[in-house]
């Protein structure tokens, strides 16, 4: 089965498909056109290698939640390593970040509570992990991969966008102070 509609934002046609019988959908609807997720690009402050992985994670989300979660995990690891948290595996790098004593580098509580989810969903994507009760393979659901992307976006704000905005504001203040014959802000 298929259905189409016009996006109220951009006026473009979208097409979705599902398995069905007797005109009744039997599974979830999957968008096939246009391809990719409905998420914006990474902010300009994000390094290109991380931005590229993020965009790819967004684009594969409608096709594969597992692939999207795995790419989100890769983004997380690259963000942490760029920030100086390097160890032999991602779990230890996350621990280093969570143990951060410098308040300027420490994560806000909302991120502290969610950052490890990306690693875990990435592990479900990359390794066959069975539910101990049902013995069924644990799959990454689309909403879980979407959540990983949301956390990555919050990390972009914390590590890249926020510091860039603060630096620009401070530079503007310092220019005014210097123009007024005052010393720059500390």
GROMACS .gro file of C-alpha atoms in nm:
model
  186
    1UNK     CA    1   0.000   0.000   0.000
    2UNK     CA    2   0.108   0.358  -0.049
    3UNK     CA    3  -0.012   0.703   0.036
    4UNK     CA    4   0.103   1.049  -0.056
    5UNK     CA    5   0.046   1.396   0.077
    6UNK     CA    6   0.173   1.751   0.038
    7UNK     CA    7   0.402   1.886   0.310
    8UNK     CA    8   0.240   2.194   0.467
    9UNK     CA    9   0.584   2.350   0.523
   10UNK     CA   10   0.748   2.317   0.181
   11UNK     CA   11   0.454   2.215  -0.043
   12UNK     CA   12   0.648   1.912  -0.172
   13UNK     CA   13   0.491   1.569  -0.216
   14UNK     CA   14   0.584   1.289   0.024
   15UNK     CA   15   0.520   0.920  -0.044
   16UNK     CA   16   0.492   0.650   0.222
   17UNK     CA   17   0.453   0.272   0.186
   18UNK     CA   18   0.348  -0.014   0.411
   19UNK     CA   19   0.245  -0.377   0.388
   20UNK     CA   20  -0.129  -0.418   0.377
   21UNK     CA   21  -0.422  -0.642   0.297
   22UNK     CA   22  -0.778  -0.550   0.203
   23UNK     CA   23  -0.684  -0.182   0.211
   24UNK     CA   24  -0.578  -0.211   0.576
   25UNK     CA   25  -0.218  -0.134   0.678
   26UNK     CA   26  -0.049  -0.428   0.853
   27UNK     CA   27   0.275  -0.258   0.945
   28UNK     CA   28   0.426   0.082   1.007
   29UNK     CA   29   0.432   0.341   0.731
   30UNK     CA   30   0.777   0.416   0.587
   31UNK     CA   31   0.855   0.735   0.396
   32UNK     CA   32   1.026   0.654   0.066
   33UNK     CA   33   1.018   0.995  -0.099
   34UNK     CA   34   1.186   1.222  -0.037
   35UNK     CA   35   1.454   1.007   0.116
   36UNK     CA   36   1.616   1.109   0.441
   37UNK     CA   37   1.492   1.232   0.773
   38UNK     CA   38   1.316   1.557   0.838
   39UNK     CA   39   1.604   1.705   1.035
   40UNK     CA   40   1.813   2.009   0.965
   41UNK     CA   41   2.185   2.005   0.889
   42UNK     CA   42   2.438   2.015   1.169
   43UNK     CA   43   2.530   2.363   1.292
   44UNK     CA   44   2.821   2.528   1.109
   45UNK     CA   45   3.035   2.513   1.426
   46UNK     CA   46   3.041   2.131   1.420
   47UNK     CA   47   3.357   1.981   1.261
   48UNK     CA   48   3.299   1.837   0.912
   49UNK     CA   49   3.376   1.474   1.000
   50UNK     CA   50   3.118   1.475   1.280
   51UNK     CA   51   2.868   1.674   1.076
   52UNK     CA   52   2.894   1.427   0.787
   53UNK     CA   53   2.827   1.129   1.016
   54UNK     CA   54   2.532   1.312   1.174
   55UNK     CA   55   2.376   1.392   0.834
   56UNK     CA   56   2.421   1.030   0.728
   57UNK     CA   57   2.261   0.910   1.054
   58UNK     CA   58   1.965   1.138   0.979
   59UNK     CA   59   1.937   1.024   0.619
   60UNK     CA   60   1.941   0.650   0.695
   61UNK     CA   61   1.692   0.674   0.982
   62UNK     CA   62   1.386   0.610   0.761
   63UNK     CA   63   1.562   0.309   0.607
   64UNK     CA   64   1.745   0.158   0.905
   65UNK     CA   65   1.716   0.247   1.272
   66UNK     CA   66   2.016   0.024   1.342
   67UNK     CA   67   2.239   0.208   1.096
   68UNK     CA   68   2.127   0.544   1.229
   69UNK     CA   69   2.198   0.444   1.591
   70UNK     CA   70   2.541   0.307   1.493
   71UNK     CA   71   2.628   0.636   1.321
   72UNK     CA   72   2.502   0.832   1.623
   73UNK     CA   73   2.736   0.624   1.838
   74UNK     CA   74   3.022   0.712   1.602
   75UNK     CA   75   2.930   1.082   1.627
   76UNK     CA   76   2.935   1.059   2.006
   77UNK     CA   77   3.277   0.895   2.010
   78UNK     CA   78   3.421   1.155   1.772
   79UNK     CA   79   3.274   1.441   1.977
   80UNK     CA   80   3.426   1.302   2.296
   81UNK     CA   81   3.765   1.239   2.139
   82UNK     CA   82   3.772   1.591   1.990
   83UNK     CA   83   3.702   1.723   2.341
   84UNK     CA   84   4.000   1.528   2.480
   85UNK     CA   85   3.820   1.224   2.625
   86UNK     CA   86   4.021   0.939   2.477
   87UNK     CA   87   4.038   0.582   2.599
   88UNK     CA   88   4.030   0.232   2.456
   89UNK     CA   89   3.649   0.219   2.431
   90UNK     CA   90   3.349   0.448   2.430
   91UNK     CA   91   3.219   0.338   2.770
   92UNK     CA   92   3.541   0.457   2.935
   93UNK     CA   93   3.537   0.782   2.737
   94UNK     CA   94   3.182   0.848   2.860
   95UNK     CA   95   3.295   0.775   3.217
   96UNK     CA   96   3.576   1.029   3.179
   97UNK     CA   97   3.324   1.289   3.068
   98UNK     CA   98   3.080   1.205   3.348
   99UNK     CA   99   3.365   1.225   3.602
  100UNK     CA  100   3.471   1.568   3.471
  101UNK     CA  101   3.554   1.796   3.764
  102UNK     CA  102   3.588   2.118   3.563
  103UNK     CA  103   3.244   2.287   3.578
  104UNK     CA  104   3.310   2.456   3.242
  105UNK     CA  105   3.339   2.116   3.074
  106UNK     CA  106   3.082   1.919   3.277
  107UNK     CA  107   2.759   1.818   3.107
  108UNK     CA  108   2.422   1.960   3.212
  109UNK     CA  109   2.217   1.708   3.411
  110UNK     CA  110   1.980   1.634   3.121
  111UNK     CA  111   2.271   1.523   2.903
  112UNK     CA  112   2.438   1.335   3.187
  113UNK     CA  113   2.128   1.120   3.215
  114UNK     CA  114   2.096   1.043   2.843
  115UNK     CA  115   2.445   1.030   2.691
  116UNK     CA  116   2.502   0.661   2.761
  117UNK     CA  117   2.182   0.574   2.573
  118UNK     CA  118   2.362   0.644   2.246
  119UNK     CA  119   2.635   0.395   2.330
  120UNK     CA  120   2.381   0.129   2.427
  121UNK     CA  121   2.160   0.170   2.118
  122UNK     CA  122   2.477   0.169   1.906
  123UNK     CA  123   2.574  -0.159   2.069
  124UNK     CA  124   2.233  -0.310   1.987
  125UNK     CA  125   2.301  -0.204   1.627
  126UNK     CA  126   2.651  -0.340   1.600
  127UNK     CA  127   2.631  -0.658   1.807
  128UNK     CA  128   2.367  -0.931   1.822
  129UNK     CA  129   2.232  -0.898   2.177
  130UNK     CA  130   1.948  -1.123   2.288
  131UNK     CA  131   1.674  -1.051   2.540
  132UNK     CA  132   1.747  -1.288   2.830
  133UNK     CA  133   1.377  -1.357   2.885
  134UNK     CA  134   1.251  -1.413   2.530
  135UNK     CA  135   1.585  -1.497   2.366
  136UNK     CA  136   1.480  -1.266   2.081
  137UNK     CA  137   1.736  -1.036   1.921
  138UNK     CA  138   1.705  -0.683   2.063
  139UNK     CA  139   1.639  -0.439   1.779
  140UNK     CA  140   1.671  -0.061   1.773
  141UNK     CA  141   1.331   0.098   1.723
  142UNK     CA  142   1.291   0.412   1.507
  143UNK     CA  143   1.197   0.631   1.806
  144UNK     CA  144   1.511   0.513   1.987
  145UNK     CA  145   1.736   0.606   1.694
  146UNK     CA  146   1.553   0.940   1.675
  147UNK     CA  147   1.629   0.996   2.044
  148UNK     CA  148   1.999   0.930   1.976
  149UNK     CA  149   1.992   1.208   1.714
  150UNK     CA  150   1.823   1.444   1.961
  151UNK     CA  151   2.097   1.378   2.218
  152UNK     CA  152   2.365   1.434   1.952
  153UNK     CA  153   2.203   1.770   1.870
  154UNK     CA  154   2.215   1.866   2.239
  155UNK     CA  155   2.583   1.768   2.245
  156UNK     CA  156   2.640   1.994   1.943
  157UNK     CA  157   2.492   2.281   2.145
  158UNK     CA  158   2.705   2.198   2.449
  159UNK     CA  159   3.039   2.140   2.278
  160UNK     CA  160   3.023   2.364   1.971
  161UNK     CA  161   2.736   2.611   1.938
  162UNK     CA  162   2.720   2.737   2.297
  163UNK     CA  163   3.094   2.806   2.326
  164UNK     CA  164   3.100   2.978   1.985
  165UNK     CA  165   2.806   3.203   2.077
  166UNK     CA  166   2.962   3.286   2.415
  167UNK     CA  167   3.299   3.366   2.253
  168UNK     CA  168   3.133   3.596   1.998
  169UNK     CA  169   2.941   3.780   2.270
  170UNK     CA  170   3.255   3.818   2.481
  171UNK     CA  171   3.453   3.946   2.181
  172UNK     CA  172   3.180   4.205   2.119
  173UNK     CA  173   3.186   4.313   2.484
  174UNK     CA  174   3.564   4.337   2.483
  175UNK     CA  175   3.558   4.551   2.170
  176UNK     CA  176   3.323   4.793   2.345
  177UNK     CA  177   3.531   4.794   2.663
  178UNK     CA  178   3.852   4.862   2.471
  179UNK     CA  179   3.682   5.135   2.266
  180UNK     CA  180   3.577   5.294   2.596
  181UNK     CA  181   3.931   5.279   2.731
  182UNK     CA  182   3.856   4.994   2.973
  183UNK     CA  183   4.038   4.662   3.012
  184UNK     CA  184   3.893   4.355   2.846
  185UNK     CA  185   3.660   4.129   3.048
  186UNK     CA  186   3.815   3.838   3.231
   0.00000   0.00000   0.00000
